[in-house]
Short mmCIF file of N, CA and C in Angstrom, two decimals:
data_model
loop_
_atom_site.label_atom_id
_atom_site.label_comp_id
_atom_site.label_asym_id
_atom_site.label_seq_id
_atom_site.Cartn_x
_atom_site.Cartn_y
_atom_site.Cartn_z
N UNK R 1 50.70 -40.92 5.22
CA UNK R 1 52.01 -41.08 5.73
C UNK R 1 52.24 -40.14 6.88
N UNK R 2 52.67 -40.69 7.99
CA UNK R 2 52.87 -39.92 9.22
C UNK R 2 54.32 -40.04 9.65
N UNK R 3 55.07 -38.96 9.58
CA UNK R 3 56.48 -39.00 10.01
C UNK R 3 56.58 -38.73 11.53
N UNK R 4 57.45 -39.41 12.18
CA UNK R 4 57.79 -39.17 13.58
C UNK R 4 59.33 -38.97 13.60
N UNK R 5 59.84 -38.80 14.77
CA UNK R 5 61.31 -38.57 14.87
C UNK R 5 62.09 -39.80 14.42
N UNK R 6 61.62 -40.98 14.76
CA UNK R 6 62.39 -42.22 14.44
C UNK R 6 61.67 -43.13 13.43
N UNK R 7 60.44 -42.87 13.17
CA UNK R 7 59.69 -43.73 12.25
C UNK R 7 58.87 -42.95 11.24
N UNK R 8 58.44 -43.67 10.22
CA UNK R 8 57.50 -43.21 9.25
C UNK R 8 56.44 -44.27 9.18
N UNK R 9 55.19 -43.92 9.40
CA UNK R 9 54.11 -44.90 9.43
C UNK R 9 53.21 -44.57 8.24
N UNK R 10 53.00 -45.59 7.38
CA UNK R 10 52.23 -45.41 6.14
C UNK R 10 51.27 -46.57 5.96
N UNK R 11 50.33 -46.45 5.09
CA UNK R 11 49.40 -47.53 4.79
C UNK R 11 50.21 -48.69 4.17
N UNK R 12 50.00 -49.87 4.66
CA UNK R 12 50.69 -51.03 4.10
C UNK R 12 50.14 -51.31 2.67
N UNK R 13 50.99 -51.87 1.84
CA UNK R 13 50.54 -52.19 0.49
C UNK R 13 51.07 -53.59 0.11
N UNK R 14 50.66 -54.14 -1.05
CA UNK R 14 51.08 -55.47 -1.39
C UNK R 14 52.61 -55.70 -1.48
N UNK R 15 53.38 -54.62 -1.70
CA UNK R 15 54.80 -54.79 -1.72
C UNK R 15 55.41 -55.12 -0.35
N UNK R 16 54.62 -54.98 0.70
CA UNK R 16 55.03 -55.25 2.07
C UNK R 16 54.86 -56.75 2.46
N UNK R 17 54.37 -57.52 1.55
CA UNK R 17 54.04 -58.95 1.89
C UNK R 17 55.24 -59.71 2.44
N UNK R 18 56.38 -59.50 1.84
CA UNK R 18 57.59 -60.25 2.33
C UNK R 18 57.92 -59.90 3.75
N UNK R 19 57.78 -58.64 4.15
CA UNK R 19 58.05 -58.21 5.46
C UNK R 19 57.00 -58.77 6.46
N UNK R 20 55.73 -58.78 6.04
CA UNK R 20 54.65 -59.31 6.85
C UNK R 20 54.84 -60.79 7.00
N UNK R 21 55.30 -61.48 5.97
CA UNK R 21 55.56 -62.93 6.04
C UNK R 21 56.66 -63.19 7.11
N UNK R 22 57.62 -62.27 7.20
CA UNK R 22 58.65 -62.42 8.20
C UNK R 22 58.05 -62.41 9.59
N UNK R 23 57.09 -61.59 9.82
CA UNK R 23 56.42 -61.53 11.14
C UNK R 23 55.71 -62.82 11.41
N UNK R 24 54.98 -63.37 10.40
CA UNK R 24 54.31 -64.66 10.56
C UNK R 24 55.28 -65.79 10.81
N UNK R 25 56.46 -65.71 10.25
CA UNK R 25 57.43 -66.83 10.29
C UNK R 25 58.41 -66.68 11.43
N UNK R 26 58.19 -65.80 12.37
CA UNK R 26 59.12 -65.49 13.43
C UNK R 26 59.39 -66.68 14.42
N UNK R 27 58.57 -67.69 14.37
CA UNK R 27 58.81 -68.82 15.21
C UNK R 27 58.15 -68.83 16.58
N UNK R 28 57.38 -67.77 16.85
CA UNK R 28 56.61 -67.79 18.13
C UNK R 28 55.25 -67.17 17.82
N UNK R 29 54.24 -67.62 18.52
CA UNK R 29 52.91 -67.09 18.24
C UNK R 29 52.80 -65.65 18.69
N UNK R 30 51.90 -64.93 17.98
CA UNK R 30 51.62 -63.55 18.35
C UNK R 30 50.11 -63.36 18.39
N UNK R 31 49.61 -62.70 19.42
CA UNK R 31 48.17 -62.53 19.56
C UNK R 31 47.51 -61.88 18.40
N UNK R 32 48.19 -60.85 17.82
CA UNK R 32 47.58 -60.09 16.71
C UNK R 32 47.46 -60.92 15.45
N UNK R 33 48.13 -62.07 15.39
CA UNK R 33 48.08 -62.90 14.17
C UNK R 33 47.13 -64.07 14.31
N UNK R 34 46.41 -64.13 15.40
CA UNK R 34 45.47 -65.24 15.58
C UNK R 34 44.17 -64.91 14.84
N UNK R 35 43.51 -65.96 14.40
CA UNK R 35 42.24 -65.75 13.74
C UNK R 35 41.17 -65.46 14.78
N UNK R 36 39.92 -65.18 14.39
CA UNK R 36 38.87 -64.90 15.34
C UNK R 36 38.62 -66.01 16.37
N UNK R 37 38.97 -67.22 16.03
CA UNK R 37 38.81 -68.35 16.97
C UNK R 37 40.06 -68.53 17.88
N UNK R 38 41.01 -67.55 17.77
CA UNK R 38 42.22 -67.52 18.53
C UNK R 38 43.11 -68.74 18.15
N UNK R 39 43.15 -69.02 16.85
CA UNK R 39 44.03 -70.07 16.39
C UNK R 39 45.08 -69.46 15.41
N UNK R 40 46.33 -70.02 15.36
CA UNK R 40 47.29 -69.44 14.48
C UNK R 40 46.96 -69.67 13.03
N UNK R 41 47.39 -68.72 12.20
CA UNK R 41 47.17 -68.76 10.75
C UNK R 41 48.56 -68.71 10.13
N UNK R 42 48.72 -69.47 9.01
CA UNK R 42 50.00 -69.51 8.33
C UNK R 42 49.79 -69.20 6.79
N UNK R 43 49.58 -67.93 6.46
CA UNK R 43 49.32 -67.58 5.08
C UNK R 43 50.59 -67.63 4.21
N UNK R 44 50.34 -67.73 2.94
CA UNK R 44 51.49 -67.67 1.99
C UNK R 44 51.77 -66.21 1.66
N UNK R 45 52.91 -65.95 0.97
CA UNK R 45 53.23 -64.62 0.56
C UNK R 45 52.19 -64.02 -0.33
N UNK R 46 51.70 -64.84 -1.27
CA UNK R 46 50.66 -64.39 -2.23
C UNK R 46 49.34 -64.04 -1.52
N UNK R 47 49.00 -64.81 -0.50
CA UNK R 47 47.76 -64.51 0.25
C UNK R 47 47.91 -63.20 1.02
N UNK R 48 49.12 -62.95 1.58
CA UNK R 48 49.34 -61.69 2.27
C UNK R 48 49.34 -60.52 1.30
N UNK R 49 49.90 -60.69 0.11
CA UNK R 49 49.90 -59.59 -0.89
C UNK R 49 48.47 -59.30 -1.29
N UNK R 50 47.68 -60.31 -1.48
CA UNK R 50 46.26 -60.11 -1.85
C UNK R 50 45.51 -59.43 -0.72
N UNK R 51 45.74 -59.83 0.50
CA UNK R 51 45.07 -59.19 1.64
C UNK R 51 45.50 -57.69 1.71
N UNK R 52 46.78 -57.42 1.56
CA UNK R 52 47.26 -56.06 1.70
C UNK R 52 46.73 -55.17 0.53
N UNK R 53 46.37 -55.76 -0.58
CA UNK R 53 45.86 -55.03 -1.67
C UNK R 53 44.31 -54.87 -1.68
N UNK R 54 43.69 -55.53 -0.77
CA UNK R 54 42.18 -55.55 -0.76
C UNK R 54 41.67 -54.28 -0.06
N UNK R 55 40.43 -53.97 -0.36
CA UNK R 55 39.80 -52.82 0.27
C UNK R 55 39.63 -53.07 1.78
N UNK R 56 39.45 -54.36 2.17
CA UNK R 56 39.28 -54.67 3.59
C UNK R 56 40.52 -54.25 4.41
N UNK R 57 41.70 -54.33 3.85
CA UNK R 57 42.92 -53.91 4.55
C UNK R 57 42.80 -52.45 4.94
N UNK R 58 42.30 -51.63 4.00
CA UNK R 58 42.13 -50.20 4.29
C UNK R 58 41.10 -49.94 5.39
N UNK R 59 40.01 -50.71 5.34
CA UNK R 59 39.01 -50.58 6.42
C UNK R 59 39.54 -50.99 7.75
N UNK R 60 40.38 -51.98 7.82
CA UNK R 60 40.97 -52.36 9.05
C UNK R 60 42.10 -51.48 9.53
N UNK R 61 42.50 -50.56 8.68
CA UNK R 61 43.51 -49.59 8.99
C UNK R 61 44.83 -50.28 9.40
N UNK R 62 45.46 -50.88 8.38
CA UNK R 62 46.69 -51.63 8.59
C UNK R 62 47.81 -50.85 8.02
N UNK R 63 48.85 -50.67 8.80
CA UNK R 63 49.95 -49.74 8.45
C UNK R 63 51.33 -50.41 8.54
N UNK R 64 52.26 -49.99 7.73
CA UNK R 64 53.66 -50.42 7.81
C UNK R 64 54.42 -49.36 8.63
N UNK R 65 55.34 -49.85 9.44
CA UNK R 65 56.21 -48.98 10.29
C UNK R 65 57.59 -49.12 9.70
N UNK R 66 58.12 -47.95 9.27
CA UNK R 66 59.47 -47.93 8.69
C UNK R 66 60.36 -47.06 9.62
N UNK R 67 61.67 -47.43 9.66
CA UNK R 67 62.59 -46.52 10.36
C UNK R 67 62.88 -45.37 9.41
N UNK R 68 63.63 -44.41 9.85
CA UNK R 68 63.94 -43.20 9.02
C UNK R 68 64.81 -43.53 7.85
N UNK R 69 65.45 -44.70 7.82
CA UNK R 69 66.25 -45.14 6.65
C UNK R 69 65.39 -45.82 5.59
N UNK R 70 64.12 -46.01 5.89
CA UNK R 70 63.19 -46.60 4.93
C UNK R 70 63.04 -48.14 5.07
N UNK R 71 63.58 -48.74 6.08
CA UNK R 71 63.46 -50.21 6.31
C UNK R 71 62.18 -50.48 7.08
N UNK R 72 61.41 -51.46 6.59
CA UNK R 72 60.20 -51.85 7.28
C UNK R 72 60.60 -52.54 8.61
N UNK R 73 60.08 -51.97 9.72
CA UNK R 73 60.40 -52.57 11.04
C UNK R 73 59.24 -53.32 11.63
N UNK R 74 58.09 -53.21 10.97
CA UNK R 74 56.92 -53.91 11.44
C UNK R 74 55.62 -53.33 10.92
N UNK R 75 54.55 -53.68 11.61
CA UNK R 75 53.21 -53.27 11.18
C UNK R 75 52.37 -52.92 12.42
N UNK R 76 51.34 -52.19 12.17
CA UNK R 76 50.43 -51.84 13.21
C UNK R 76 49.05 -51.60 12.63
N UNK R 77 48.05 -51.56 13.44
CA UNK R 77 46.75 -51.28 12.93
C UNK R 77 45.65 -51.25 14.01
N UNK R 78 44.49 -50.87 13.47
CA UNK R 78 43.29 -50.89 14.32
C UNK R 78 42.34 -51.86 13.65
N UNK R 79 41.72 -52.71 14.47
CA UNK R 79 40.76 -53.61 13.90
C UNK R 79 39.54 -53.70 14.84
N UNK R 80 38.46 -54.18 14.23
CA UNK R 80 37.23 -54.27 14.98
C UNK R 80 36.73 -52.93 15.46
N UNK R 81 36.98 -51.91 14.64
CA UNK R 81 36.54 -50.57 15.01
C UNK R 81 35.03 -50.53 15.12
N UNK R 82 34.55 -50.10 16.28
CA UNK R 82 33.14 -49.96 16.47
C UNK R 82 32.84 -48.50 16.87
N UNK R 83 32.39 -47.75 15.90
CA UNK R 83 32.09 -46.35 16.13
C UNK R 83 30.99 -46.24 17.15
N UNK R 84 29.99 -47.13 17.00
CA UNK R 84 28.79 -47.13 17.93
C UNK R 84 29.20 -47.44 19.32
N UNK R 85 30.03 -48.44 19.52
CA UNK R 85 30.50 -48.83 20.86
C UNK R 85 31.73 -48.04 21.33
N UNK R 86 32.26 -47.20 20.46
CA UNK R 86 33.35 -46.32 20.68
C UNK R 86 34.66 -47.01 21.21
N UNK R 87 34.97 -48.15 20.58
CA UNK R 87 36.27 -48.85 20.92
C UNK R 87 36.79 -49.61 19.73
N UNK R 88 38.02 -50.03 19.85
CA UNK R 88 38.63 -50.89 18.81
C UNK R 88 39.81 -51.63 19.46
N UNK R 89 40.43 -52.53 18.65
CA UNK R 89 41.60 -53.22 19.13
C UNK R 89 42.81 -52.71 18.39
N UNK R 90 43.90 -52.49 19.11
CA UNK R 90 45.12 -52.10 18.48
C UNK R 90 46.00 -53.33 18.29
N UNK R 91 46.78 -53.33 17.23
CA UNK R 91 47.74 -54.43 17.03
C UNK R 91 49.07 -53.84 16.67
N UNK R 92 50.12 -54.35 17.29
CA UNK R 92 51.48 -53.95 17.05
C UNK R 92 52.29 -55.21 16.72
N UNK R 93 52.84 -55.18 15.53
CA UNK R 93 53.59 -56.36 15.04
C UNK R 93 54.98 -55.92 14.60
N UNK R 94 55.88 -55.70 15.54
CA UNK R 94 57.21 -55.29 15.22
C UNK R 94 58.07 -56.52 14.96
N UNK R 95 58.91 -56.50 13.95
CA UNK R 95 59.69 -57.66 13.53
C UNK R 95 60.69 -58.04 14.59
N UNK R 96 61.38 -57.08 15.21
CA UNK R 96 62.44 -57.34 16.18
C UNK R 96 61.88 -57.00 17.56
N UNK R 97 62.00 -57.97 18.51
CA UNK R 97 61.47 -57.72 19.84
C UNK R 97 62.05 -56.49 20.49
N UNK R 98 63.35 -56.22 20.21
CA UNK R 98 64.01 -55.07 20.85
C UNK R 98 63.35 -53.76 20.49
N UNK R 99 62.68 -53.67 19.35
CA UNK R 99 62.04 -52.42 18.96
C UNK R 99 60.87 -52.03 19.84
N UNK R 100 60.30 -53.03 20.56
CA UNK R 100 59.22 -52.69 21.45
C UNK R 100 59.64 -51.75 22.57
N UNK R 101 60.90 -51.89 23.04
CA UNK R 101 61.36 -51.11 24.17
C UNK R 101 61.92 -49.74 23.79
N UNK R 102 62.01 -49.47 22.51
CA UNK R 102 62.64 -48.22 22.08
C UNK R 102 61.67 -47.29 21.41
N UNK R 103 62.20 -46.26 20.77
CA UNK R 103 61.32 -45.26 20.17
C UNK R 103 60.42 -45.76 19.07
N UNK R 104 60.82 -46.80 18.34
CA UNK R 104 59.97 -47.33 17.29
C UNK R 104 58.65 -47.87 17.93
N UNK R 105 58.78 -48.60 19.00
CA UNK R 105 57.58 -49.10 19.66
C UNK R 105 56.73 -47.95 20.22
N UNK R 106 57.35 -47.03 20.90
CA UNK R 106 56.59 -45.93 21.50
C UNK R 106 55.87 -45.10 20.42
N UNK R 107 56.59 -44.79 19.34
CA UNK R 107 55.97 -43.98 18.29
C UNK R 107 54.85 -44.75 17.57
N UNK R 108 54.99 -46.09 17.45
CA UNK R 108 53.93 -46.90 16.86
C UNK R 108 52.64 -46.84 17.69
N UNK R 109 52.79 -47.08 19.00
CA UNK R 109 51.62 -47.02 19.86
C UNK R 109 51.03 -45.60 19.87
N UNK R 110 51.87 -44.60 19.95
CA UNK R 110 51.36 -43.21 19.94
C UNK R 110 50.55 -42.94 18.67
N UNK R 111 51.04 -43.41 17.52
CA UNK R 111 50.30 -43.27 16.27
C UNK R 111 48.88 -43.91 16.36
N UNK R 112 48.86 -45.12 16.91
CA UNK R 112 47.58 -45.80 17.03
C UNK R 112 46.63 -45.10 18.00
N UNK R 113 47.16 -44.63 19.09
CA UNK R 113 46.31 -43.91 20.08
C UNK R 113 45.81 -42.59 19.49
N UNK R 114 46.71 -41.86 18.81
CA UNK R 114 46.27 -40.62 18.16
C UNK R 114 45.15 -40.86 17.16
N UNK R 115 45.29 -41.94 16.41
CA UNK R 115 44.30 -42.31 15.40
C UNK R 115 42.96 -42.67 16.05
N UNK R 116 43.02 -43.54 17.06
CA UNK R 116 41.82 -44.00 17.72
C UNK R 116 41.10 -42.89 18.51
N UNK R 117 41.85 -42.16 19.28
CA UNK R 117 41.24 -41.16 20.16
C UNK R 117 41.07 -39.81 19.42
N UNK R 118 42.07 -39.37 18.70
CA UNK R 118 42.03 -38.07 18.06
C UNK R 118 41.20 -38.00 16.78
N UNK R 119 41.42 -38.97 15.89
CA UNK R 119 40.72 -38.94 14.61
C UNK R 119 39.38 -39.63 14.64
N UNK R 120 39.27 -40.71 15.38
CA UNK R 120 38.03 -41.51 15.38
C UNK R 120 37.16 -41.23 16.59
N UNK R 121 37.68 -40.48 17.56
CA UNK R 121 36.95 -40.10 18.75
C UNK R 121 36.40 -41.29 19.55
N UNK R 122 37.22 -42.37 19.60
CA UNK R 122 36.86 -43.54 20.37
C UNK R 122 37.12 -43.26 21.84
N UNK R 123 36.48 -44.05 22.70
CA UNK R 123 36.70 -43.85 24.12
C UNK R 123 37.62 -44.87 24.75
N UNK R 124 37.85 -46.00 24.12
CA UNK R 124 38.72 -47.04 24.68
C UNK R 124 39.30 -47.89 23.59
N UNK R 125 40.52 -48.31 23.83
CA UNK R 125 41.17 -49.25 22.95
C UNK R 125 41.62 -50.50 23.75
N UNK R 126 41.64 -51.63 23.05
CA UNK R 126 42.03 -52.89 23.63
C UNK R 126 43.31 -53.34 22.91
N UNK R 127 44.11 -54.14 23.62
CA UNK R 127 45.27 -54.74 23.01
C UNK R 127 45.37 -56.14 23.63
N UNK R 128 45.82 -57.12 22.85
CA UNK R 128 45.97 -58.47 23.40
C UNK R 128 47.44 -58.87 23.22
N UNK R 129 47.93 -59.70 24.16
CA UNK R 129 49.26 -60.18 24.03
C UNK R 129 49.30 -61.59 24.70
N UNK R 130 50.09 -62.43 24.12
CA UNK R 130 50.31 -63.75 24.68
C UNK R 130 51.42 -63.70 25.71
N UNK R 131 51.48 -64.73 26.55
CA UNK R 131 52.53 -64.77 27.53
C UNK R 131 53.93 -64.90 26.91
N UNK R 132 53.98 -65.22 25.61
CA UNK R 132 55.23 -65.29 24.84
C UNK R 132 55.60 -63.93 24.23
N UNK R 133 54.86 -62.88 24.58
CA UNK R 133 55.12 -61.57 24.10
C UNK R 133 55.36 -60.55 25.23
N UNK R 134 56.32 -60.76 26.11
CA UNK R 134 56.53 -59.88 27.24
C UNK R 134 56.96 -58.46 26.79
N UNK R 135 57.61 -58.33 25.66
CA UNK R 135 58.02 -57.05 25.14
C UNK R 135 56.81 -56.19 24.75
N UNK R 136 55.86 -56.84 24.12
CA UNK R 136 54.63 -56.14 23.72
C UNK R 136 53.86 -55.74 24.97
N UNK R 137 53.74 -56.66 25.91
CA UNK R 137 53.05 -56.34 27.13
C UNK R 137 53.63 -55.15 27.85
N UNK R 138 54.94 -55.07 27.92
CA UNK R 138 55.62 -53.95 28.58
C UNK R 138 55.40 -52.66 27.78
N UNK R 139 55.40 -52.73 26.46
CA UNK R 139 55.15 -51.55 25.67
C UNK R 139 53.72 -51.02 25.92
N UNK R 140 52.75 -51.90 25.93
CA UNK R 140 51.35 -51.48 26.18
C UNK R 140 51.23 -50.91 27.59
N UNK R 141 51.77 -51.59 28.59
CA UNK R 141 51.68 -51.11 29.98
C UNK R 141 52.32 -49.77 30.09
N UNK R 142 53.46 -49.56 29.43
CA UNK R 142 54.19 -48.26 29.49
C UNK R 142 53.39 -47.14 28.74
N UNK R 143 52.39 -47.55 27.97
CA UNK R 143 51.60 -46.56 27.20
C UNK R 143 50.24 -46.34 27.84
N UNK R 144 50.10 -46.76 29.07
CA UNK R 144 48.85 -46.50 29.81
C UNK R 144 47.81 -47.63 29.77
N UNK R 145 48.13 -48.76 29.19
CA UNK R 145 47.19 -49.88 29.13
C UNK R 145 47.27 -50.61 30.47
N UNK R 146 46.12 -51.07 30.92
CA UNK R 146 46.03 -51.89 32.16
C UNK R 146 45.41 -53.24 31.85
N UNK R 147 45.79 -54.21 32.60
CA UNK R 147 45.26 -55.58 32.36
C UNK R 147 43.77 -55.64 32.63
N UNK R 148 43.08 -56.23 31.68
CA UNK R 148 41.64 -56.44 31.84
C UNK R 148 41.33 -57.90 32.17
N UNK R 149 42.40 -58.71 32.25
CA UNK R 149 42.26 -60.09 32.57
C UNK R 149 43.07 -61.00 31.72
N UNK R 150 43.29 -62.20 32.14
CA UNK R 150 44.07 -63.17 31.45
C UNK R 150 43.22 -64.45 31.25
N UNK R 151 43.20 -64.94 30.04
CA UNK R 151 42.60 -66.24 29.75
C UNK R 151 43.72 -67.26 29.78
N UNK R 152 43.58 -68.25 30.63
CA UNK R 152 44.66 -69.21 30.83
C UNK R 152 44.60 -70.32 29.78
N UNK R 153 45.75 -70.66 29.27
CA UNK R 153 45.95 -71.82 28.36
C UNK R 153 44.89 -71.92 27.24
N UNK R 154 44.79 -70.81 26.49
CA UNK R 154 43.79 -70.78 25.42
C UNK R 154 44.37 -71.08 24.04
N UNK R 155 45.69 -71.13 23.94
CA UNK R 155 46.34 -71.42 22.63
C UNK R 155 47.40 -72.50 22.84
N UNK R 156 47.36 -73.52 22.00
CA UNK R 156 48.39 -74.52 22.01
C UNK R 156 49.21 -74.32 20.75
N UNK R 157 50.47 -74.01 20.94
CA UNK R 157 51.36 -73.73 19.82
C UNK R 157 52.79 -74.04 20.19
N UNK R 158 53.55 -74.70 19.27
CA UNK R 158 54.92 -75.02 19.55
C UNK R 158 55.15 -75.96 20.71
N UNK R 159 54.16 -76.79 20.97
CA UNK R 159 54.30 -77.73 22.08
C UNK R 159 53.96 -77.23 23.44
N UNK R 160 53.47 -75.96 23.52
CA UNK R 160 53.15 -75.35 24.81
C UNK R 160 51.76 -74.71 24.75
N UNK R 161 51.15 -74.62 25.91
CA UNK R 161 49.94 -73.84 26.07
C UNK R 161 50.32 -72.41 26.42
N UNK R 162 49.53 -71.45 25.90
CA UNK R 162 49.80 -70.07 26.12
C UNK R 162 48.58 -69.35 26.68
N UNK R 163 48.86 -68.38 27.57
CA UNK R 163 47.80 -67.50 28.11
C UNK R 163 47.72 -66.29 27.19
N UNK R 164 46.55 -65.67 27.14
CA UNK R 164 46.38 -64.46 26.39
C UNK R 164 45.76 -63.43 27.34
N UNK R 165 46.41 -62.23 27.31
CA UNK R 165 46.00 -61.13 28.23
C UNK R 165 45.30 -60.05 27.38
N UNK R 166 44.21 -59.54 27.86
CA UNK R 166 43.58 -58.38 27.23
C UNK R 166 43.92 -57.17 28.08
N UNK R 167 44.42 -56.15 27.43
CA UNK R 167 44.75 -54.90 28.09
C UNK R 167 43.90 -53.81 27.52
N UNK R 168 43.53 -52.85 28.33
CA UNK R 168 42.62 -51.79 27.88
C UNK R 168 43.28 -50.45 28.25
N UNK R 169 42.88 -49.44 27.44
CA UNK R 169 43.34 -48.08 27.74
C UNK R 169 42.20 -47.13 27.39
N UNK R 170 41.71 -46.37 28.38
CA UNK R 170 40.72 -45.36 28.11
C UNK R 170 41.33 -44.16 27.43
N UNK R 171 40.51 -43.39 26.77
CA UNK R 171 40.99 -42.14 26.12
C UNK R 171 41.62 -41.22 27.13
N UNK R 172 40.98 -41.07 28.27
CA UNK R 172 41.51 -40.23 29.32
C UNK R 172 41.91 -41.13 30.45
N UNK R 173 43.21 -41.10 30.82
CA UNK R 173 43.74 -41.91 31.86
C UNK R 173 43.24 -41.39 33.22
N UNK R 174 43.07 -42.28 34.22
CA UNK R 174 42.71 -41.81 35.55
C UNK R 174 43.71 -40.76 36.05
N UNK R 175 43.20 -39.71 36.61
CA UNK R 175 44.03 -38.67 37.16
C UNK R 175 44.28 -37.54 36.12
N UNK R 176 43.90 -37.78 34.90
CA UNK R 176 44.06 -36.74 33.83
C UNK R 176 42.68 -36.12 33.57
N UNK R 177 42.64 -34.84 33.34
CA UNK R 177 41.41 -34.19 32.95
C UNK R 177 41.24 -34.23 31.44
N UNK R 178 40.09 -33.88 31.01
CA UNK R 178 39.79 -33.79 29.56
C UNK R 178 40.67 -32.78 28.91
#
């Protein structure tokens, strides 16, 4: 459990399944919820509870983000951690888009960066966002992530084609010393 000024970030557990289902049911696609083939997934509440209770969830380092009043505001995590290649992917799944622009979003990304760079000694993190996630893109860009490229029209969802952008952030930003 990691307390910040505005948030408390803790390991997600099966009791968080209803909140995670809310993220999946938000009505717009999210890059972090796509399967490895970059296709949307629509799990049931029971499937989410089972996933949150599995040992694999701990290995993927999946966390719940609560506000200081104890309300779940979203989820975050590191996945695809490669100690050998010294990188991983960050995922930020905040329930309300407005939270991306405020302290909840900033503290969530800071938590992930501290974990990836400070605890795991990785050299680079990646983040992906769809063109339907401008709030997430702005949050990542404001946290030192730079575009690594855009794949055009890779996801068809809700009657539209969507682009997916990969953003990267090195442990040490250009212009900063070790």
